[in-house]
Short mmCIF file of C-alpha atoms in Angstrom, two decimals:
data_model
loop_
_atom_site.label_atom_id
_atom_site.label_comp_id
_atom_site.label_asym_id
_atom_site.label_seq_id
_atom_site.Cartn_x
_atom_site.Cartn_y
_atom_site.Cartn_z
CA MET A 80 -17.62 33.09 -76.14
CA ARG A 81 -18.88 29.96 -76.55
CA PHE A 82 -18.84 27.89 -80.41
CA ARG A 83 -20.61 24.88 -80.98
CA ARG A 84 -21.12 23.33 -84.65
CA THR A 85 -22.90 19.82 -84.49
CA ARG A 86 -24.56 17.59 -87.70
CA MET A 87 -26.03 14.59 -86.43
CA VAL A 88 -27.46 11.62 -88.02
CA ALA A 89 -30.58 10.06 -87.74
CA PRO A 90 -29.39 6.35 -87.33
CA VAL A 91 -32.81 4.75 -88.03
CA LEU A 92 -33.46 7.09 -91.22
CA ALA A 93 -30.36 6.45 -92.95
CA VAL A 94 -31.15 2.64 -92.72
CA ALA A 95 -34.38 3.21 -94.44
CA LEU A 96 -32.85 5.36 -96.90
CA LEU A 97 -30.51 2.97 -98.01
CA ALA A 98 -32.69 -0.11 -97.83
CA ALA A 99 -35.07 2.05 -100.28
CA ALA A 100 -32.15 2.73 -102.68
CA CYS A 101 -31.24 -0.76 -102.53
CA GLY A 102 -34.34 -1.52 -104.10
CA GLY A 103 -36.95 -4.32 -101.99
CA GLY A 104 -38.77 -7.41 -102.34
CA ASP A 105 -42.42 -6.44 -101.82
CA GLU A 106 -43.02 -3.38 -102.56
CA ALA A 107 -46.63 -3.23 -100.53
CA ALA A 108 -44.70 -4.04 -97.08
CA GLU A 109 -42.04 -1.27 -97.44
CA PRO A 110 -43.06 1.32 -95.07
CA GLU A 111 -43.03 4.98 -96.45
CA ALA A 112 -40.44 6.88 -96.26
CA PRO A 113 -41.03 10.31 -94.42
CA THR A 114 -41.96 13.26 -97.14
CA THR A 115 -41.06 16.12 -94.44
CA GLU A 116 -37.88 17.21 -92.35
CA GLU A 117 -39.83 16.99 -89.22
CA SER A 118 -41.71 13.26 -90.25
CA ALA A 119 -38.20 12.39 -90.18
CA ASP A 120 -37.03 13.32 -86.71
CA ASP A 121 -40.26 12.09 -85.46
CA THR A 122 -39.38 8.70 -87.06
CA ALA A 123 -35.26 8.94 -85.36
CA GLU A 124 -37.10 9.72 -81.81
CA ASP A 125 -39.77 7.00 -81.73
CA ALA A 126 -36.86 4.53 -82.73
CA GLY A 127 -35.12 5.49 -79.46
CA PRO A 128 -31.22 5.25 -78.37
CA VAL A 129 -29.04 2.93 -80.31
CA GLU A 130 -27.46 0.07 -77.63
CA ALA A 131 -23.73 -0.17 -78.53
CA PRO A 132 -22.33 -3.37 -79.57
CA ALA A 133 -20.11 -4.96 -77.06
CA ASP A 134 -17.03 -4.58 -79.07
CA ALA A 135 -17.86 -0.87 -79.69
CA THR A 136 -14.75 0.81 -78.64
CA LEU A 137 -14.45 4.86 -78.65
CA VAL A 138 -11.25 6.15 -79.59
CA VAL A 139 -10.19 9.58 -77.52
CA ASP A 140 -7.38 11.47 -78.64
CA ARG A 141 -5.29 13.72 -75.69
CA ASN A 142 -1.86 15.41 -75.40
CA PHE A 143 -0.97 13.74 -72.26
CA ASP A 144 0.05 15.06 -68.91
CA LEU A 145 -0.25 11.86 -67.18
CA VAL A 146 1.91 11.35 -63.88
CA THR A 147 0.55 7.80 -62.38
CA ASN A 148 -2.77 6.16 -61.83
CA ASP A 149 -2.49 6.78 -58.52
CA PRO A 150 -5.88 9.39 -58.08
CA HIS A 151 -4.51 10.52 -54.43
CA ARG A 152 -1.14 11.47 -56.13
CA GLN A 153 -2.41 12.55 -59.48
CA PHE A 154 -3.50 16.28 -59.91
CA GLU A 155 -3.06 16.45 -63.75
CA ALA A 156 -5.75 17.26 -66.45
CA THR A 157 -5.47 13.89 -68.10
CA GLY A 158 -5.49 12.19 -64.68
CA THR A 159 -8.99 13.95 -63.95
CA ILE A 160 -10.36 13.00 -67.08
CA VAL A 161 -9.57 9.05 -66.54
CA HIS A 162 -9.99 9.35 -62.80
CA HIS A 163 -13.43 11.11 -62.77
CA ALA A 164 -14.71 8.09 -65.26
CA VAL A 165 -12.80 5.54 -62.65
CA TYR A 166 -13.86 7.07 -59.37
CA ASP A 167 -16.53 8.65 -57.51
CA THR A 168 -16.35 11.70 -55.15
CA LEU A 169 -18.24 12.39 -52.07
CA LEU A 170 -19.55 15.63 -54.11
CA ALA A 171 -19.75 16.26 -58.06
CA PHE A 172 -20.79 18.49 -60.47
CA PRO A 173 -23.19 16.16 -63.19
CA THR A 174 -23.34 19.00 -65.11
CA PRO A 175 -21.34 21.82 -66.57
CA ASP A 176 -22.57 24.36 -64.03
CA ILE A 177 -20.12 24.45 -61.04
CA THR A 178 -21.50 26.87 -59.18
CA GLN A 179 -23.42 24.15 -56.74
CA PRO A 180 -22.18 20.62 -55.60
CA GLN A 181 -24.02 17.95 -56.27
CA PRO A 182 -24.91 15.05 -54.29
CA ASN A 183 -22.87 11.94 -55.93
CA VAL A 184 -21.29 9.20 -53.23
CA ALA A 185 -22.86 11.62 -50.09
CA GLU A 186 -27.23 11.56 -50.41
CA SER A 187 -26.70 14.95 -48.68
CA PHE A 188 -24.47 16.58 -46.00
CA THR A 189 -24.77 19.14 -43.25
CA VAL A 190 -22.15 21.88 -42.42
CA ASN A 191 -21.79 23.58 -38.67
CA ASP A 192 -21.68 27.10 -38.11
CA ASP A 193 -18.71 27.87 -38.24
CA ALA A 194 -17.77 25.49 -41.21
CA THR A 195 -15.20 23.53 -39.64
CA GLU A 196 -17.40 20.24 -39.68
CA PHE A 197 -19.67 18.47 -42.41
CA THR A 198 -21.27 15.69 -41.89
CA PHE A 199 -22.34 13.35 -45.11
CA THR A 200 -24.71 10.90 -45.12
CA ILE A 201 -23.24 7.89 -47.67
CA ARG A 202 -25.49 6.63 -50.37
CA GLN A 203 -26.26 2.67 -49.70
CA GLY A 204 -25.91 0.05 -52.51
CA ILE A 205 -22.62 1.67 -54.26
CA LEU A 206 -20.24 -1.10 -55.34
CA PHE A 207 -16.77 -1.39 -56.20
CA GLN A 208 -16.01 -2.57 -59.77
CA ASP A 209 -15.19 -6.17 -57.53
CA GLY A 210 -18.68 -6.05 -55.77
CA THR A 211 -17.37 -4.96 -52.54
CA PRO A 212 -19.73 -2.33 -50.87
CA LEU A 213 -18.50 0.98 -50.13
CA THR A 214 -18.78 2.33 -46.89
CA ALA A 215 -18.07 5.00 -44.79
CA ALA A 216 -14.78 2.88 -43.81
CA ASP A 217 -13.99 3.68 -47.39
CA VAL A 218 -14.40 7.22 -47.33
CA GLU A 219 -12.43 8.28 -43.96
CA TYR A 220 -10.05 6.02 -45.25
CA SER A 221 -9.69 8.14 -48.82
CA ILE A 222 -9.45 11.66 -47.59
CA ASN A 223 -6.91 10.78 -44.94
CA ARG A 224 -4.77 8.81 -47.60
CA LEU A 225 -4.55 12.06 -49.87
CA VAL A 226 -3.62 14.18 -46.70
CA ASN A 227 -0.98 12.03 -45.61
CA LEU A 228 0.31 11.12 -48.91
CA LYS A 229 1.54 14.81 -48.86
CA ALA A 230 1.76 14.31 -52.88
CA ARG A 231 1.15 16.55 -55.47
CA PRO A 232 -2.80 17.46 -54.64
CA ALA A 233 -2.49 17.50 -51.07
CA PHE A 234 -2.31 20.96 -50.22
CA ILE A 235 -5.99 21.18 -51.42
CA VAL A 236 -6.99 19.23 -48.49
CA ALA A 237 -4.49 20.92 -45.83
CA GLY A 238 -6.03 20.63 -42.44
CA PHE A 239 -8.44 18.02 -43.36
CA SER A 240 -9.33 14.82 -41.50
CA ALA A 241 -12.02 12.47 -41.91
CA GLU A 242 -13.90 10.39 -39.29
CA ALA A 243 -16.77 7.66 -40.03
CA THR A 244 -19.26 8.08 -37.50
CA GLY A 245 -21.51 5.05 -38.53
CA GLU A 246 -21.40 2.24 -41.49
CA TYR A 247 -22.41 5.24 -43.71
CA GLU A 248 -21.52 8.44 -42.22
CA VAL A 249 -18.59 10.27 -42.49
CA VAL A 250 -17.55 13.96 -40.61
CA VAL A 251 -14.61 15.67 -42.41
CA ARG A 252 -13.11 18.25 -39.86
CA THR A 253 -11.06 21.32 -41.34
CA GLU A 254 -8.54 23.36 -38.66
CA LYS A 255 -10.11 26.61 -39.30
CA SER A 256 -13.27 27.74 -41.19
CA ASN A 257 -14.03 26.77 -44.52
CA PRO A 258 -17.14 26.49 -46.79
CA ALA A 259 -14.97 25.63 -49.77
CA VAL A 260 -15.14 21.97 -48.68
CA PRO A 261 -17.99 20.77 -50.65
CA PHE A 262 -15.90 22.47 -54.04
CA ILE A 263 -12.63 20.74 -52.93
CA LEU A 264 -13.99 17.48 -52.32
CA THR A 265 -15.14 17.40 -56.10
CA ASN A 266 -11.72 16.89 -57.28
CA SER A 267 -11.30 13.53 -58.99
CA SER A 268 -7.91 13.42 -56.63
CA ALA A 269 -10.48 13.28 -53.16
CA ALA A 270 -11.72 9.72 -55.46
CA ILE A 271 -13.05 7.42 -52.69
CA VAL A 272 -10.88 3.94 -52.94
CA ASN A 273 -11.66 0.88 -51.97
CA SER A 274 -9.78 0.58 -48.87
CA ALA A 275 -9.70 -2.96 -48.05
CA LEU A 276 -7.72 -3.87 -52.23
CA VAL A 277 -5.75 -0.36 -51.52
CA SER A 278 -4.43 -1.76 -48.34
CA ALA A 279 -3.61 -4.99 -49.64
CA ASN A 280 -1.29 -4.07 -52.37
CA GLY A 281 0.85 -1.14 -50.16
CA GLY A 282 -1.77 1.43 -49.75
CA SER A 283 -2.04 3.71 -46.25
CA ALA A 284 -3.93 6.17 -44.94
CA ALA A 285 -1.73 6.49 -41.65
CA ALA A 286 -0.07 9.55 -40.71
CA ASP A 287 3.19 8.31 -41.93
CA ALA A 288 1.24 7.15 -45.23
CA ASP A 289 4.25 9.76 -47.43
CA ALA A 290 6.80 7.10 -46.06
CA THR A 291 5.22 3.94 -45.88
CA ASP A 292 2.99 4.11 -48.43
CA THR A 293 3.75 1.68 -51.70
CA ALA A 294 0.53 1.50 -53.91
CA GLN A 295 1.66 3.77 -56.31
CA GLU A 296 3.79 0.47 -58.54
CA TRP A 297 0.64 -1.07 -58.05
CA PHE A 298 -2.09 1.22 -59.55
CA ASP A 299 0.34 2.03 -62.52
CA THR A 300 1.62 -1.58 -63.66
CA THR A 301 -1.91 -3.20 -62.73
CA GLY A 302 -4.49 -0.75 -63.23
CA ALA A 303 -5.92 -1.24 -59.96
CA ALA A 304 -8.95 -2.57 -61.62
CA GLY A 305 -11.60 -2.90 -58.18
CA SER A 306 -10.34 -0.08 -56.35
CA GLY A 307 -12.74 2.36 -57.81
CA SER A 308 -17.04 2.34 -57.96
CA GLY A 309 -16.94 4.72 -60.97
CA ALA A 310 -18.56 3.69 -64.62
CA TYR A 311 -15.42 2.29 -65.98
CA TYR A 312 -12.19 0.34 -64.55
CA VAL A 313 -8.66 0.77 -65.74
CA GLU A 314 -7.58 -2.30 -67.84
CA SER A 315 -4.23 -0.86 -68.47
CA PHE A 316 -2.59 2.49 -68.06
CA ASP A 317 0.85 3.29 -69.48
CA VAL A 318 1.76 7.54 -68.93
CA GLU A 319 3.45 7.69 -72.53
CA THR A 320 0.91 6.08 -75.38
CA GLU A 321 -2.46 5.20 -73.93
CA VAL A 322 -4.97 4.28 -70.96
CA VAL A 323 -7.78 1.72 -71.58
CA LEU A 324 -11.10 1.60 -70.09
CA VAL A 325 -13.60 -0.91 -70.00
CA ARG A 326 -17.20 -0.39 -68.62
CA ASN A 327 -18.15 -1.44 -65.13
CA GLU A 328 -21.06 -3.56 -65.16
CA ASN A 329 -21.51 -2.82 -61.43
CA TYR A 330 -22.03 0.67 -61.75
CA TRP A 331 -24.60 2.15 -59.64
CA GLY A 332 -25.23 5.18 -61.41
CA GLU A 333 -26.86 5.32 -65.63
CA ARG A 334 -24.94 2.53 -67.54
CA PRO A 335 -22.62 3.97 -69.95
CA ASP A 336 -23.11 3.56 -73.28
CA TRP A 337 -19.56 2.94 -74.71
CA PRO A 338 -18.31 -0.54 -73.53
CA ARG A 339 -15.04 0.28 -74.22
CA ILE A 340 -12.70 3.11 -74.26
CA VAL A 341 -8.94 4.25 -75.40
CA LEU A 342 -7.63 7.74 -74.27
CA ARG A 343 -4.65 7.75 -77.16
CA ASN A 344 -1.21 9.98 -76.26
CA ALA A 345 -1.40 12.60 -79.30
CA LEU A 346 -0.55 15.77 -80.47
CA PRO A 347 -2.56 18.33 -81.04
CA SER A 348 -1.73 18.27 -85.04
CA VAL A 349 -2.18 14.35 -85.21
CA GLN A 350 -5.28 14.41 -83.71
CA ALA A 351 -6.98 16.53 -85.91
CA LEU A 352 -6.02 14.25 -89.16
CA ASN A 353 -6.78 11.25 -86.67
CA VAL A 354 -10.35 12.33 -86.03
CA GLN A 355 -11.25 13.40 -89.79
CA SER A 356 -9.98 10.06 -91.14
CA GLY A 357 -11.92 8.45 -88.28
CA ASP A 358 -8.90 6.68 -86.84
CA SER A 359 -10.58 8.64 -83.62
CA GLN A 360 -13.96 9.43 -82.75
CA LEU A 361 -12.91 12.34 -80.35
CA ALA A 362 -10.22 14.67 -80.24
CA LEU A 363 -9.52 17.26 -77.05
CA ASP A 364 -6.80 18.93 -77.90
CA ILE A 365 -7.39 20.94 -81.39
CA PRO A 366 -6.69 24.46 -80.98
CA GLY A 367 -9.32 26.95 -81.43
CA ASP A 368 -7.22 28.57 -84.35
CA ASN A 369 -7.87 25.40 -86.41
CA LEU A 370 -11.33 24.91 -86.12
CA SER A 371 -12.08 26.25 -90.18
CA THR A 372 -9.98 23.75 -90.99
CA ILE A 373 -12.26 20.75 -89.81
CA PRO A 374 -15.44 19.77 -92.18
CA ASP A 375 -18.96 20.21 -91.29
CA THR A 376 -19.64 16.49 -91.02
CA LEU A 377 -17.86 16.55 -87.71
CA GLN A 378 -19.15 18.07 -84.53
CA ILE A 379 -17.31 20.74 -82.53
CA VAL A 380 -18.06 22.32 -79.16
CA SER A 381 -15.51 25.16 -77.64
CA GLU A 382 -15.95 26.73 -74.41
CA PRO A 383 -14.04 28.73 -71.99
CA ALA A 384 -12.01 27.02 -69.66
CA THR A 385 -11.16 27.24 -66.12
CA VAL A 386 -7.88 29.16 -66.77
CA THR A 387 -6.72 32.32 -67.07
CA PHE A 388 -3.42 34.13 -69.03
CA PHE A 389 -2.07 36.92 -67.03
CA ILE A 390 0.24 39.65 -67.04
CA PHE A 391 2.30 40.54 -64.06
CA SER A 392 4.17 43.87 -63.17
CA ASN A 393 6.87 43.11 -60.45
CA GLN A 394 6.38 45.40 -57.79
CA ASN A 395 9.38 44.70 -56.26
CA PRO A 396 11.53 48.02 -57.00
CA GLU A 397 14.77 45.95 -56.29
CA ILE A 398 13.69 44.24 -59.48
CA SER A 399 12.73 47.15 -61.52
CA GLU A 400 12.15 51.03 -60.09
CA PHE A 401 9.96 51.08 -63.70
CA THR A 402 7.16 48.09 -63.69
CA SER A 403 6.56 49.10 -59.62
CA ASN A 404 5.69 52.04 -60.72
CA PRO A 405 1.53 52.26 -60.36
CA ASP A 406 1.44 54.49 -63.43
CA PHE A 407 3.35 52.05 -65.40
CA VAL A 408 0.93 49.15 -64.08
CA GLU A 409 -1.90 51.31 -65.68
CA ALA A 410 -0.44 51.82 -68.64
CA VAL A 411 0.09 48.00 -68.96
CA ARG A 412 -3.70 47.56 -67.98
CA TYR A 413 -4.96 50.40 -70.46
CA GLY A 414 -2.77 49.91 -73.65
CA ILE A 415 -3.61 46.29 -74.17
CA ASP A 416 -6.17 45.40 -77.09
CA TYR A 417 -7.65 42.79 -75.24
CA ASP A 418 -10.18 42.33 -78.64
CA SER A 419 -7.08 41.51 -80.51
CA ILE A 420 -5.80 39.01 -77.92
CA VAL A 421 -9.18 37.19 -77.72
CA GLU A 422 -8.83 36.81 -81.48
CA LEU A 423 -5.61 35.85 -81.74
CA ALA A 424 -6.92 32.97 -79.13
CA GLY A 425 -9.00 31.29 -82.09
CA ALA A 426 -12.68 30.01 -81.30
CA GLY A 427 -14.41 30.30 -78.07
CA VAL A 428 -11.90 32.26 -76.43
CA ARG A 429 -13.15 35.24 -74.27
CA GLN A 430 -11.86 38.30 -72.05
CA ALA A 431 -10.64 37.18 -68.60
CA CYS A 432 -12.43 40.28 -66.90
CA GLY A 433 -10.73 39.33 -63.56
CA LEU A 434 -8.57 36.74 -62.17
CA LEU A 435 -11.40 34.39 -61.60
CA PRO A 436 -12.99 32.83 -64.41
CA ASN A 437 -16.56 33.81 -65.44
CA MET A 438 -18.25 30.59 -64.22
CA LEU A 439 -16.67 30.61 -60.67
CA LEU A 440 -18.77 31.87 -57.79
CA GLY A 441 -17.36 35.81 -57.49
CA ALA A 442 -16.51 36.24 -60.92
CA LEU A 443 -16.95 40.04 -61.75
CA PRO A 444 -19.86 40.29 -64.61
CA ASP A 445 -19.15 41.42 -67.78
CA ASP A 446 -19.32 44.93 -67.76
CA ALA A 447 -16.40 44.74 -65.47
CA CYS A 448 -13.83 44.05 -68.23
CA VAL A 449 -11.04 46.71 -69.42
CA THR A 450 -11.81 47.71 -72.40
CA ARG A 451 -8.51 49.39 -74.09
CA ASP A 452 -7.71 53.57 -73.74
CA LEU A 453 -4.66 54.70 -75.72
CA ASP A 454 -4.76 58.13 -74.31
CA ARG A 455 -5.18 57.26 -71.22
CA ALA A 456 -2.28 54.55 -71.36
CA ARG A 457 -0.07 56.99 -73.00
CA ALA A 458 -0.94 59.51 -70.42
CA ALA A 459 -0.14 56.78 -67.65
CA PHE A 460 3.13 56.02 -69.20
CA GLU A 461 4.58 59.41 -69.88
CA ALA A 462 3.98 60.21 -65.83
CA SER A 463 5.95 56.84 -65.15
CA GLY A 464 9.13 58.19 -66.48
CA VAL A 465 9.87 54.72 -67.79
CA GLY A 466 10.64 56.28 -71.41
CA ASP A 467 12.39 54.17 -73.79
CA THR A 468 13.86 51.52 -71.15
CA GLU A 469 13.62 48.12 -71.79
CA ILE A 470 11.50 46.13 -70.11
CA LEU A 471 12.11 42.34 -69.73
CA LEU A 472 8.68 40.30 -70.62
CA GLY A 473 9.09 36.56 -69.01
CA PHE A 474 7.44 33.68 -70.21
CA PRO A 475 7.81 29.82 -71.01
CA SER A 476 8.91 29.91 -74.84
CA ASP A 477 8.36 26.33 -75.44
CA PHE A 478 5.09 25.45 -73.10
CA GLY A 479 1.36 26.00 -73.86
CA ALA A 480 -2.32 25.21 -72.38
CA ASN A 481 -5.62 24.94 -74.37
CA GLY A 482 -4.17 24.88 -77.76
CA LEU A 483 -2.36 27.97 -77.45
CA THR A 484 1.52 28.34 -76.97
CA PHE A 485 2.86 31.51 -74.92
CA THR A 486 5.43 33.23 -77.85
CA PRO A 487 2.27 34.58 -79.95
CA LEU A 488 0.60 36.06 -76.71
CA ALA A 489 3.70 37.57 -75.72
CA GLU A 490 4.06 38.77 -79.53
CA ARG A 491 0.78 40.17 -79.85
CA VAL A 492 1.19 41.81 -75.96
CA GLN A 493 4.40 43.46 -77.42
CA ALA A 494 3.40 44.81 -80.02
CA ASN A 495 0.29 46.17 -78.37
CA LEU A 496 2.42 48.35 -75.75
CA ALA A 497 4.67 49.54 -78.29
CA GLU A 498 1.52 51.80 -79.58
CA VAL A 499 1.99 53.11 -76.14
CA GLY A 500 5.68 53.77 -75.96
CA ILE A 501 6.25 50.73 -73.70
CA ASN A 502 9.47 49.30 -75.21
CA VAL A 503 8.89 45.70 -74.17
CA VAL A 504 11.49 43.07 -74.83
CA LEU A 505 10.39 39.51 -75.19
CA ASP A 506 12.53 37.64 -72.70
CA GLY A 507 10.94 33.88 -73.75
CA LYS A 508 12.96 30.75 -72.17
CA PRO A 509 12.39 26.95 -71.61
CA ILE A 510 9.54 26.65 -69.14
CA ALA A 511 12.45 24.91 -66.25
CA THR A 512 14.44 27.77 -66.82
CA SER A 513 11.32 30.43 -66.97
CA LEU A 514 9.29 28.95 -64.67
CA GLN A 515 12.09 29.52 -61.67
CA GLU A 516 12.45 32.71 -62.42
CA TYR A 517 8.43 33.23 -61.82
CA ARG A 518 8.66 31.44 -58.98
CA ASP A 519 11.68 33.27 -57.54
CA GLY A 520 10.24 36.72 -58.41
CA THR A 521 12.39 37.66 -60.75
CA GLN A 522 10.59 38.73 -63.76
CA PRO A 523 10.07 42.41 -64.47
CA MET A 524 7.37 41.65 -66.41
CA GLY A 525 5.79 38.18 -66.73
CA LEU A 526 3.29 36.22 -68.83
CA TRP A 527 1.62 33.50 -67.21
CA LEU A 528 -1.57 31.18 -66.51
CA TRP A 529 -3.52 29.72 -63.55
CA ASN A 530 -5.75 27.21 -63.61
CA ALA A 531 -8.45 26.43 -60.88
CA GLY A 532 -7.40 23.57 -59.27
CA TYR A 533 -11.21 23.19 -57.90
CA PRO A 534 -14.15 25.56 -58.88
CA GLU A 535 -13.76 28.30 -55.93
CA PRO A 536 -12.95 31.65 -55.28
CA SER A 537 -10.31 30.90 -52.68
CA TYR A 538 -8.17 28.54 -55.09
CA TYR A 539 -7.25 32.22 -56.64
CA LEU A 540 -6.56 33.92 -52.76
CA ALA A 541 -3.29 33.03 -54.16
CA PHE A 542 -3.43 36.19 -56.11
CA SER A 543 -3.16 38.33 -52.89
CA PRO A 544 -0.36 40.42 -51.50
CA GLY A 545 1.96 38.43 -49.29
CA ALA A 546 0.27 34.99 -51.06
CA THR A 547 2.02 32.73 -53.83
CA VAL A 548 1.50 34.84 -57.18
CA GLY A 549 1.48 38.01 -54.92
CA LEU A 550 5.29 37.17 -53.81
CA ARG A 551 6.37 36.10 -57.72
CA ALA A 552 4.96 39.49 -58.81
CA GLY A 553 7.43 41.12 -55.71
CA TRP A 554 3.83 42.31 -53.88
CA PRO A 555 4.60 41.45 -49.65
CA ALA A 556 2.04 41.14 -47.22
CA GLU A 557 3.67 44.35 -46.14
CA SER A 558 2.87 46.04 -49.64
CA ASP A 559 -1.09 46.21 -48.95
CA PRO A 560 -2.49 49.82 -47.82
CA ALA A 561 -6.17 48.82 -48.65
CA GLY A 562 -6.18 45.52 -47.42
CA ILE A 563 -6.78 43.35 -49.97
CA ALA A 564 -5.42 40.67 -48.32
CA ALA A 565 -7.76 40.69 -45.50
CA ALA A 566 -10.63 41.06 -47.77
CA GLY A 567 -10.14 37.64 -49.41
CA THR A 568 -9.60 36.01 -46.18
CA ALA A 569 -12.72 37.47 -45.01
CA ALA A 570 -14.36 36.30 -47.90
CA SER A 571 -13.25 32.79 -47.45
CA THR A 572 -14.84 32.43 -44.07
CA ILE A 573 -18.61 33.49 -45.18
CA VAL A 574 -20.54 30.52 -45.00
CA ASP A 575 -23.69 31.41 -47.48
CA ASP A 576 -22.85 31.46 -50.95
CA ALA A 577 -24.54 34.47 -52.29
CA ALA A 578 -22.69 36.61 -49.62
CA ARG A 579 -19.18 34.81 -49.98
CA GLY A 580 -19.75 35.40 -54.50
CA ALA A 581 -20.69 38.94 -53.44
CA ALA A 582 -16.84 39.50 -51.42
CA TYR A 583 -15.13 37.57 -53.47
CA THR A 584 -16.48 40.39 -56.44
CA ASP A 585 -15.19 43.02 -54.35
CA TRP A 586 -11.97 41.41 -53.20
CA GLU A 587 -11.78 41.20 -57.29
CA ARG A 588 -12.46 44.95 -57.90
CA GLN A 589 -9.71 46.02 -55.45
CA LEU A 590 -7.09 43.63 -57.16
CA GLN A 591 -8.63 45.27 -60.47
CA ALA A 592 -7.89 48.72 -59.09
CA ASP A 593 -4.94 48.27 -56.99
CA GLY A 594 -3.21 44.75 -58.03
CA PRO A 595 0.21 44.04 -60.64
CA TYR A 596 -2.20 42.33 -62.47
CA VAL A 597 -3.63 42.80 -65.81
CA PRO A 598 -6.24 39.39 -67.09
CA LEU A 599 -6.02 38.79 -70.76
CA ILE A 600 -8.50 35.56 -71.77
CA GLN A 601 -9.85 32.41 -70.36
CA PRO A 602 -8.66 30.20 -73.36
CA SER A 603 -11.08 28.01 -74.87
CA THR A 604 -11.25 24.21 -74.94
CA SER A 605 -12.47 22.75 -78.12
CA LEU A 606 -14.06 19.14 -78.80
CA VAL A 607 -14.08 17.79 -82.40
CA ALA A 608 -16.01 14.34 -82.69
CA GLN A 609 -17.31 12.23 -85.03
CA PRO A 610 -20.98 11.51 -85.56
CA ILE A 611 -21.09 8.42 -84.11
CA VAL A 612 -20.50 10.15 -80.61
CA THR A 613 -23.70 11.73 -79.30
CA ASP A 614 -24.14 14.39 -76.02
CA LEU A 615 -21.06 15.70 -76.47
CA GLU A 616 -20.58 18.65 -73.97
CA PHE A 617 -17.63 20.22 -72.35
CA HIS A 618 -17.37 20.21 -68.86
CA PRO A 619 -15.61 23.15 -66.93
CA THR A 620 -13.63 20.81 -64.36
CA TYR A 621 -13.70 17.41 -66.03
CA ILE A 622 -13.46 19.07 -69.55
CA VAL A 623 -15.25 15.34 -70.73
CA ASP A 624 -17.17 13.61 -68.93
CA LEU A 625 -16.51 9.80 -70.44
CA GLY A 626 -19.50 7.95 -68.76
CA ARG A 627 -22.09 10.46 -70.05
CA LEU A 628 -20.79 10.27 -73.72
CA GLY A 629 -23.76 8.73 -75.56
CA TYR A 630 -23.11 6.07 -78.61
CA GLY A 631 -24.86 7.18 -82.15
CA GLY A 632 -24.51 3.79 -84.07
#
């Protein structure tokens, strides 16, 4: 489900009407005011874009999850917003279409037959913010530093290595076949940094970088201006209060409209007040169910995010002899009222037909969505023999994402399943406690979410038997007679995108039929902006592309 509401004011027309209202000297010298809506639009279009004044500042409110300004150490959503504006990656998604990575620092690339060697031709003429030319040596340094720091995002490049084979050519190698490499290298953690500047400030790309690299303090305390080649550089950085970005006048791409951006830490409730009062011009975290209170004078864009909320039933009989029963899993799957969950979550939310978000390669089509069937659910529940046994549903009670908290969702699930006869007992706990239980695989049922670290289905193989989430759901590799894990692994090695997508769709159908998971929803991300912000667009990977936001005068 998508939701968009915009109200744009044509600045030139507004000025003309204001002048007419205030009167003028020589009436004959005044241009005639447009007499129709069509001619008014033509007048505004003929005037062309409005240039932002040099002191124009865009204030953006965001509920921070910042940890560091070091791009090779950060893997948080707010860090992605910042670093996509400050750094470039080899490939990128310039539009919200994330089905195929596009050239960026790399103007082209080739891949060998078994997808273990990717050769990138680097675009010439790109300058870092301090005027230093970007070359293949910087790319080699950046990817190897990401790998060797062994920090939080390093897992996405496990088994990678980079080698500059010319001044403007880089070869990225992987230890095993990995057609997802182009998608992975769009992640802002794969930022290309100014190797000389970062090295001079304690950085290292050597094999022992995890022990010897000391550059994080420099990144965090100085802003590290000059380390990137993106549309902006960091003037100041504070993980608790705000990040200030200034336009990079050396930027090789299209010049951003806004000279200065202040990304400010604010709770969602405060964001709604700020954007309505004009204290901020853009809010990124207003929940979908609060959008009805936003006045018509503001723009609203709500789109499904690359996040999946799901339930699992633990398949380990030592944890629960009841949730590990296939009939119990079926009772849950067909007992959920998916429409009511979507309604609860608010504008822009859609039912998750599978674990893969709908915009990813291989996602299940809408006609594969499960619909509620109470008769089927009740029959399966009766066959399970669970009776009125209490079933604990674990979830984090003090955590949320995309404007949603887990407790209302858990309460709705509980109510839905009560109509089937399932006696669900809510077991919400602080996230530190509940997350550890989830990771230990001790929750009989769990309500959790999964966010795409990079927009490619291989990131979701964690749900296969014996993989990360599979083990949390008590589903070991040896409990896989249908060969689901093997099917997913085989899909991940197919080089052709169309064939790989079809194979992942088959894998998802197997999970739907035999797995312990019940996908619920893809929550929305809602952007609310003042009319002065133009070209407002939600991006499923970057949330919002700050460098592409326009100034509307």
